[in-house]
Amino acid sequence: MAEKGVKVFGMWASPMVVRVEWALRLKGVEYEYVDEDLANKSADLLRYNPVTKKVPVLVHDGKPIAESTIIVEYIDEAWKGEYPIMPADPYDRAQARFWARYADEKCNPALFPIFTATGEAQRKVVHEAQQCLKTLETALEGKKFFGGDDVGYLDIVLGWYAHWLPVIEEVTGASVVTDEALPLMKAWFDRFLAVDVVKAALPDKDKLLAANKARREQLLSA
């Protein structure tokens, strides 16, 4: 008998995995969550994603889909009658995909070095990250969310910034998203984190802080 239902293979601290959970929760889709130990990946994860062997993986009725942004679009198409995630207009969809790719290919690589940088090097990478986010912030102008009046595709893709960046700031002592540097982004953080569906899927902040502090200490002492 074919496997039925929805299963998500993830890792509790992964911001890419939470994208998938937000999309499913917005659609009202029930799912089983499988937390992976990435140092000892399960046979199921390797079977469902033999190419990259990474999380997240969505398994829908036995069929696996990998890569978080692709999964989010799949969820929107597979459960069309529910909450719309992608914009209805083709131009708006193209713009949402453009900014999502910009964030993943430009902003994320600009943010990651902050985690281990110190002193003047940290100030330099923070400035570079802020410039990238300032460009991204233009997509928020005149809007409550990136998706307009409601959470949409781009909010889901970028939403991890709202929870993970404050953690990174606390761990490293850096100030990235501030009212002065990025006022629209900072206000969006607060609005996004106030959404019940968003809050329900977030990892515990204290646990996330502890894990990131330990990881940073390990990397700096290596």
PDB file of C-alpha atoms in Angstrom:
ATOM      1  CA  MET A   1       0.000   0.000   0.000  1.00  0.00           C
ATOM      2  CA  ALA A   2       1.307   3.460  -0.921  1.00  0.00           C
ATOM      3  CA  GLU A   3       2.392   5.682   1.947  1.00  0.00           C
ATOM      4  CA  LYS A   4      -0.175   8.375   2.764  1.00  0.00           C
ATOM      5  CA  GLY A   5       0.044  11.654   4.625  1.00  0.00           C
ATOM      6  CA  VAL A   6       2.599  14.409   5.060  1.00  0.00           C
ATOM      7  CA  LYS A   7       5.958  14.091   6.767  1.00  0.00           C
ATOM      8  CA  VAL A   8       8.701  16.670   7.271  1.00  0.00           C
ATOM      9  CA  PHE A   9      12.300  15.649   7.864  1.00  0.00           C
ATOM     10  CA  GLY A  10      14.060  18.509   9.607  1.00  0.00           C
ATOM     11  CA  MET A  11      16.441  19.627  12.303  1.00  0.00           C
ATOM     12  CA  TRP A  12      15.114  21.681  15.201  1.00  0.00           C
ATOM     13  CA  ALA A  13      17.540  24.598  14.805  1.00  0.00           C
ATOM     14  CA  SER A  14      17.381  24.897  11.015  1.00  0.00           C
ATOM     15  CA  PRO A  15      15.873  28.136   9.681  1.00  0.00           C
ATOM     16  CA  MET A  16      15.316  26.441   6.322  1.00  0.00           C
ATOM     17  CA  VAL A  17      13.130  23.764   7.887  1.00  0.00           C
ATOM     18  CA  VAL A  18      10.876  26.286   9.613  1.00  0.00           C
ATOM     19  CA  ARG A  19       9.971  27.705   6.190  1.00  0.00           C
ATOM     20  CA  VAL A  20       8.277  24.403   5.391  1.00  0.00           C
ATOM     21  CA  GLU A  21       6.492  24.251   8.725  1.00  0.00           C
ATOM     22  CA  TRP A  22       5.171  27.789   8.336  1.00  0.00           C
ATOM     23  CA  ALA A  23       3.805  27.001   4.885  1.00  0.00           C
ATOM     24  CA  LEU A  24       2.071  23.836   6.086  1.00  0.00           C
ATOM     25  CA  ARG A  25       0.598  25.583   9.125  1.00  0.00           C
ATOM     26  CA  LEU A  26      -0.687  28.493   7.039  1.00  0.00           C
ATOM     27  CA  LYS A  27      -2.426  25.945   4.819  1.00  0.00           C
ATOM     28  CA  GLY A  28      -3.825  24.071   7.822  1.00  0.00           C
ATOM     29  CA  VAL A  29      -2.113  20.842   6.748  1.00  0.00           C
ATOM     30  CA  GLU A  30      -1.428  18.246   9.425  1.00  0.00           C
ATOM     31  CA  TYR A  31       2.010  16.688   9.240  1.00  0.00           C
ATOM     32  CA  GLU A  32       4.408  14.432  11.077  1.00  0.00           C
ATOM     33  CA  TYR A  33       7.727  16.004  12.001  1.00  0.00           C
ATOM     34  CA  VAL A  34      10.894  13.896  12.116  1.00  0.00           C
ATOM     35  CA  ASP A  35      13.855  15.588  13.815  1.00  0.00           C
ATOM     36  CA  GLU A  36      17.155  14.468  12.311  1.00  0.00           C
ATOM     37  CA  ASP A  37      20.558  14.135  13.907  1.00  0.00           C
ATOM     38  CA  LEU A  38      22.644  15.572  11.073  1.00  0.00           C
ATOM     39  CA  ALA A  39      25.751  13.861  12.406  1.00  0.00           C
ATOM     40  CA  ASN A  40      23.983  10.526  12.097  1.00  0.00           C
ATOM     41  CA  LYS A  41      21.389  10.878   9.350  1.00  0.00           C
ATOM     42  CA  SER A  42      18.568   8.383   9.237  1.00  0.00           C
ATOM     43  CA  ALA A  43      18.182   5.794   6.507  1.00  0.00           C
ATOM     44  CA  ASP A  44      14.839   7.403   5.623  1.00  0.00           C
ATOM     45  CA  LEU A  45      16.392  10.830   5.061  1.00  0.00           C
ATOM     46  CA  LEU A  46      19.116   9.344   2.865  1.00  0.00           C
ATOM     47  CA  ARG A  47      16.506   7.344   0.957  1.00  0.00           C
ATOM     48  CA  TYR A  48      14.234  10.325   0.376  1.00  0.00           C
ATOM     49  CA  ASN A  49      17.029  12.779  -0.458  1.00  0.00           C
ATOM     50  CA  PRO A  50      19.966  10.786  -1.822  1.00  0.00           C
ATOM     51  CA  VAL A  51      21.231  13.732  -3.895  1.00  0.00           C
ATOM     52  CA  THR A  52      22.021  16.442  -1.315  1.00  0.00           C
ATOM     53  CA  LYS A  53      21.266  14.412   1.841  1.00  0.00           C
ATOM     54  CA  LYS A  54      20.057  17.638   3.497  1.00  0.00           C
ATOM     55  CA  VAL A  55      17.001  18.813   5.383  1.00  0.00           C
ATOM     56  CA  PRO A  56      14.298  19.873   4.900  1.00  0.00           C
ATOM     57  CA  VAL A  57      12.575  17.116   2.978  1.00  0.00           C
ATOM     58  CA  LEU A  58       8.812  17.004   2.561  1.00  0.00           C
ATOM     59  CA  VAL A  59       7.255  13.605   1.900  1.00  0.00           C
ATOM     60  CA  HIS A  60       3.701  13.822   0.554  1.00  0.00           C
ATOM     61  CA  ASP A  61       1.946  10.496   0.040  1.00  0.00           C
ATOM     62  CA  GLY A  62       5.325   8.796  -0.241  1.00  0.00           C
ATOM     63  CA  LYS A  63       6.772  11.280  -2.736  1.00  0.00           C
ATOM     64  CA  PRO A  64       9.770  13.336  -1.513  1.00  0.00           C
ATOM     65  CA  ILE A  65      10.502  16.974  -2.343  1.00  0.00           C
ATOM     66  CA  ALA A  66      13.741  18.677  -1.297  1.00  0.00           C
ATOM     67  CA  GLU A  67      14.965  22.302  -0.971  1.00  0.00           C
ATOM     68  CA  SER A  68      12.947  24.662   1.200  1.00  0.00           C
ATOM     69  CA  THR A  69      11.821  27.261  -1.352  1.00  0.00           C
ATOM     70  CA  ILE A  70      10.798  24.555  -3.820  1.00  0.00           C
ATOM     71  CA  ILE A  71       8.876  22.792  -1.046  1.00  0.00           C
ATOM     72  CA  VAL A  72       7.027  25.998  -0.114  1.00  0.00           C
ATOM     73  CA  GLU A  73       5.917  26.489  -3.726  1.00  0.00           C
ATOM     74  CA  TYR A  74       4.879  22.839  -3.911  1.00  0.00           C
ATOM     75  CA  ILE A  75       2.773  23.200  -0.768  1.00  0.00           C
ATOM     76  CA  ASP A  76       1.014  26.217  -2.257  1.00  0.00           C
ATOM     77  CA  GLU A  77       0.193  24.288  -5.433  1.00  0.00           C
ATOM     78  CA  ALA A  78      -0.726  20.999  -3.747  1.00  0.00           C
ATOM     79  CA  TRP A  79      -3.232  22.627  -1.371  1.00  0.00           C
ATOM     80  CA  LYS A  80      -4.563  25.325  -3.695  1.00  0.00           C
ATOM     81  CA  GLY A  81      -7.921  25.787  -2.019  1.00  0.00           C
ATOM     82  CA  GLU A  82      -6.421  26.881   1.246  1.00  0.00           C
ATOM     83  CA  TYR A  83      -4.491  30.009   2.311  1.00  0.00           C
ATOM     84  CA  PRO A  84      -2.703  31.476  -0.770  1.00  0.00           C
ATOM     85  CA  ILE A  85       1.059  31.720  -0.284  1.00  0.00           C
ATOM     86  CA  MET A  86       2.268  32.824  -3.710  1.00  0.00           C
ATOM     87  CA  PRO A  87       0.914  36.077  -5.167  1.00  0.00           C
ATOM     88  CA  ALA A  88      -1.957  35.663  -7.622  1.00  0.00           C
ATOM     89  CA  ASP A  89      -0.476  38.040 -10.193  1.00  0.00           C
ATOM     90  CA  PRO A  90       2.304  36.586 -12.431  1.00  0.00           C
ATOM     91  CA  TYR A  91       4.421  39.734 -12.139  1.00  0.00           C
ATOM     92  CA  ASP A  92       4.128  39.746  -8.348  1.00  0.00           C
ATOM     93  CA  ARG A  93       5.078  36.055  -8.263  1.00  0.00           C
ATOM     94  CA  ALA A  94       8.168  36.789 -10.344  1.00  0.00           C
ATOM     95  CA  GLN A  95       9.125  39.630  -8.006  1.00  0.00           C
ATOM     96  CA  ALA A  96       8.681  37.429  -4.940  1.00  0.00           C
ATOM     97  CA  ARG A  97      10.927  34.766  -6.486  1.00  0.00           C
ATOM     98  CA  PHE A  98      13.492  37.418  -7.458  1.00  0.00           C
ATOM     99  CA  TRP A  99      13.768  38.767  -3.915  1.00  0.00           C
ATOM    100  CA  ALA A 100      13.823  35.271  -2.438  1.00  0.00           C
ATOM    101  CA  ARG A 101      16.765  34.375  -4.651  1.00  0.00           C
ATOM    102  CA  TYR A 102      18.460  37.680  -3.860  1.00  0.00           C
ATOM    103  CA  ALA A 103      18.173  36.929  -0.139  1.00  0.00           C
ATOM    104  CA  ASP A 104      19.436  33.360  -0.436  1.00  0.00           C
ATOM    105  CA  GLU A 105      22.296  34.180  -2.822  1.00  0.00           C
ATOM    106  CA  LYS A 106      23.357  37.638  -1.574  1.00  0.00           C
ATOM    107  CA  CYS A 107      22.075  38.441   1.919  1.00  0.00           C
ATOM    108  CA  ASN A 108      22.520  35.063   3.579  1.00  0.00           C
ATOM    109  CA  PRO A 109      26.198  34.791   2.547  1.00  0.00           C
ATOM    110  CA  ALA A 110      26.672  38.361   3.805  1.00  0.00           C
ATOM    111  CA  LEU A 111      25.146  37.490   7.189  1.00  0.00           C
ATOM    112  CA  PHE A 112      26.921  34.213   7.913  1.00  0.00           C
ATOM    113  CA  PRO A 113      30.441  35.696   8.479  1.00  0.00           C
ATOM    114  CA  ILE A 114      29.080  37.809  11.368  1.00  0.00           C
ATOM    115  CA  PHE A 115      28.859  34.645  13.440  1.00  0.00           C
ATOM    116  CA  THR A 116      32.624  34.233  13.797  1.00  0.00           C
ATOM    117  CA  ALA A 117      33.943  37.737  13.073  1.00  0.00           C
ATOM    118  CA  THR A 118      35.339  39.920  15.861  1.00  0.00           C
ATOM    119  CA  GLY A 119      36.585  43.496  16.262  1.00  0.00           C
ATOM    120  CA  GLU A 120      37.087  45.551  13.104  1.00  0.00           C
ATOM    121  CA  ALA A 121      36.383  42.534  10.898  1.00  0.00           C
ATOM    122  CA  GLN A 122      32.980  42.198  12.538  1.00  0.00           C
ATOM    123  CA  ARG A 123      32.149  45.870  11.984  1.00  0.00           C
ATOM    124  CA  LYS A 124      33.030  45.471   8.309  1.00  0.00           C
ATOM    125  CA  VAL A 125      30.870  42.395   7.721  1.00  0.00           C
ATOM    126  CA  VAL A 126      27.976  43.921   9.696  1.00  0.00           C
ATOM    127  CA  HIS A 127      28.080  46.975   7.423  1.00  0.00           C
ATOM    128  CA  GLU A 128      28.134  44.783   4.323  1.00  0.00           C
ATOM    129  CA  ALA A 129      25.191  42.736   5.607  1.00  0.00           C
ATOM    130  CA  GLN A 130      23.228  45.894   6.429  1.00  0.00           C
ATOM    131  CA  GLN A 131      23.740  47.237   2.910  1.00  0.00           C
ATOM    132  CA  CYS A 132      22.382  44.000   1.462  1.00  0.00           C
ATOM    133  CA  LEU A 133      19.394  44.024   3.809  1.00  0.00           C
ATOM    134  CA  LYS A 134      18.753  47.693   3.022  1.00  0.00           C
ATOM    135  CA  THR A 135      18.333  46.747  -0.629  1.00  0.00           C
ATOM    136  CA  LEU A 136      16.026  43.909   0.365  1.00  0.00           C
ATOM    137  CA  GLU A 137      14.082  46.288   2.600  1.00  0.00           C
ATOM    138  CA  THR A 138      12.865  48.210  -0.459  1.00  0.00           C
ATOM    139  CA  ALA A 139      10.513  45.300  -1.174  1.00  0.00           C
ATOM    140  CA  LEU A 140       8.736  46.178   2.104  1.00  0.00           C
ATOM    141  CA  GLU A 141       8.035  49.811   1.336  1.00  0.00           C
ATOM    142  CA  GLY A 142       4.389  50.705   1.924  1.00  0.00           C
ATOM    143  CA  LYS A 143       3.528  47.198   3.107  1.00  0.00           C
ATOM    144  CA  LYS A 144       2.655  45.466   6.362  1.00  0.00           C
ATOM    145  CA  PHE A 145       4.302  42.240   5.203  1.00  0.00           C
ATOM    146  CA  PHE A 146       6.390  41.405   2.157  1.00  0.00           C
ATOM    147  CA  GLY A 147       3.237  39.658   0.921  1.00  0.00           C
ATOM    148  CA  GLY A 148       1.123  42.787   1.439  1.00  0.00           C
ATOM    149  CA  ASP A 149      -1.545  42.747   4.133  1.00  0.00           C
ATOM    150  CA  ASP A 150      -0.891  39.086   4.945  1.00  0.00           C
ATOM    151  CA  VAL A 151       2.083  36.768   5.322  1.00  0.00           C
ATOM    152  CA  GLY A 152       3.128  35.425   1.940  1.00  0.00           C
ATOM    153  CA  TYR A 153       5.889  33.538   0.138  1.00  0.00           C
ATOM    154  CA  LEU A 154       8.615  36.115   0.697  1.00  0.00           C
ATOM    155  CA  ASP A 155       7.743  36.454   4.398  1.00  0.00           C
ATOM    156  CA  ILE A 156       8.120  32.685   4.744  1.00  0.00           C
ATOM    157  CA  VAL A 157      11.484  32.678   2.967  1.00  0.00           C
ATOM    158  CA  LEU A 158      12.852  35.644   4.934  1.00  0.00           C
ATOM    159  CA  GLY A 159      11.066  34.986   8.214  1.00  0.00           C
ATOM    160  CA  TRP A 160      13.995  33.209   9.830  1.00  0.00           C
ATOM    161  CA  TYR A 161      15.790  36.564  10.023  1.00  0.00           C
ATOM    162  CA  ALA A 162      13.245  37.760  12.604  1.00  0.00           C
ATOM    163  CA  HIS A 163      14.029  34.963  15.079  1.00  0.00           C
ATOM    164  CA  TRP A 164      17.592  33.894  14.271  1.00  0.00           C
ATOM    165  CA  LEU A 165      19.269  37.273  13.702  1.00  0.00           C
ATOM    166  CA  PRO A 166      18.490  38.567  17.220  1.00  0.00           C
ATOM    167  CA  VAL A 167      20.019  35.334  18.522  1.00  0.00           C
ATOM    168  CA  ILE A 168      23.133  35.875  16.423  1.00  0.00           C
ATOM    169  CA  GLU A 169      23.302  39.485  17.606  1.00  0.00           C
ATOM    170  CA  GLU A 170      23.141  38.411  21.246  1.00  0.00           C
ATOM    171  CA  VAL A 171      25.744  35.688  20.793  1.00  0.00           C
ATOM    172  CA  THR A 172      28.201  37.865  18.878  1.00  0.00           C
ATOM    173  CA  GLY A 173      27.520  41.304  20.356  1.00  0.00           C
ATOM    174  CA  ALA A 174      26.840  42.681  16.873  1.00  0.00           C
ATOM    175  CA  SER A 175      23.947  45.018  16.013  1.00  0.00           C
ATOM    176  CA  VAL A 176      22.608  44.307  12.547  1.00  0.00           C
ATOM    177  CA  VAL A 177      18.888  45.053  12.293  1.00  0.00           C
ATOM    178  CA  THR A 178      18.260  48.237  14.268  1.00  0.00           C
ATOM    179  CA  ASP A 179      15.602  50.960  14.182  1.00  0.00           C
ATOM    180  CA  GLU A 180      18.228  53.347  12.850  1.00  0.00           C
ATOM    181  CA  ALA A 181      19.821  51.167  10.169  1.00  0.00           C
ATOM    182  CA  LEU A 182      16.846  49.128   8.987  1.00  0.00           C
ATOM    183  CA  PRO A 183      13.598  50.583  10.366  1.00  0.00           C
ATOM    184  CA  LEU A 184      11.228  48.808   7.981  1.00  0.00           C
ATOM    185  CA  MET A 185      12.890  45.441   8.536  1.00  0.00           C
ATOM    186  CA  LYS A 186      12.913  45.911  12.307  1.00  0.00           C
ATOM    187  CA  ALA A 187       9.196  46.772  12.375  1.00  0.00           C
ATOM    188  CA  TRP A 188       8.471  43.770  10.146  1.00  0.00           C
ATOM    189  CA  PHE A 189      10.338  41.511  12.596  1.00  0.00           C
ATOM    190  CA  ASP A 190       7.869  42.492  15.322  1.00  0.00           C
ATOM    191  CA  ARG A 191       4.779  42.091  13.125  1.00  0.00           C
ATOM    192  CA  PHE A 192       5.905  38.754  11.724  1.00  0.00           C
ATOM    193  CA  LEU A 193       6.770  37.255  15.115  1.00  0.00           C
ATOM    194  CA  ALA A 194       3.347  38.292  16.439  1.00  0.00           C
ATOM    195  CA  VAL A 195       1.565  35.988  13.954  1.00  0.00           C
ATOM    196  CA  ASP A 196       0.266  32.918  15.815  1.00  0.00           C
ATOM    197  CA  VAL A 197       1.168  30.440  13.064  1.00  0.00           C
ATOM    198  CA  VAL A 198       4.699  31.822  12.982  1.00  0.00           C
ATOM    199  CA  LYS A 199       5.162  31.628  16.761  1.00  0.00           C
ATOM    200  CA  ALA A 200       3.873  28.051  16.883  1.00  0.00           C
ATOM    201  CA  ALA A 201       6.727  26.697  14.748  1.00  0.00           C
ATOM    202  CA  LEU A 202       9.659  28.646  16.215  1.00  0.00           C
ATOM    203  CA  PRO A 203      12.382  26.795  18.113  1.00  0.00           C
ATOM    204  CA  ASP A 204      12.876  27.742  21.751  1.00  0.00           C
ATOM    205  CA  LYS A 205      15.007  30.885  21.871  1.00  0.00           C
ATOM    206  CA  ASP A 206      16.960  29.934  24.997  1.00  0.00           C
ATOM    207  CA  LYS A 207      17.831  26.563  23.484  1.00  0.00           C
ATOM    208  CA  LEU A 208      18.831  28.270  20.242  1.00  0.00           C
ATOM    209  CA  LEU A 209      21.010  30.749  22.148  1.00  0.00           C
ATOM    210  CA  ALA A 210      22.773  27.994  24.067  1.00  0.00           C
ATOM    211  CA  ALA A 211      23.428  25.973  20.923  1.00  0.00           C
ATOM    212  CA  ASN A 212      24.783  28.965  19.013  1.00  0.00           C
ATOM    213  CA  LYS A 213      26.987  30.109  21.892  1.00  0.00           C
ATOM    214  CA  ALA A 214      28.508  26.652  22.114  1.00  0.00           C
ATOM    215  CA  ARG A 215      28.981  26.472  18.346  1.00  0.00           C
ATOM    216  CA  ARG A 216      30.642  29.889  18.172  1.00  0.00           C
ATOM    217  CA  GLU A 217      33.024  29.071  21.023  1.00  0.00           C
ATOM    218  CA  GLN A 218      33.933  25.848  19.250  1.00  0.00           C
ATOM    219  CA  LEU A 219      34.614  27.635  15.953  1.00  0.00           C
ATOM    220  CA  LEU A 220      36.644  30.447  17.543  1.00  0.00           C
ATOM    221  CA  SER A 221      38.807  28.019  19.487  1.00  0.00           C
ATOM    222  CA  ALA A 222      39.487  25.740  16.530  1.00  0.00           C
TER     223      ALA A 222
END
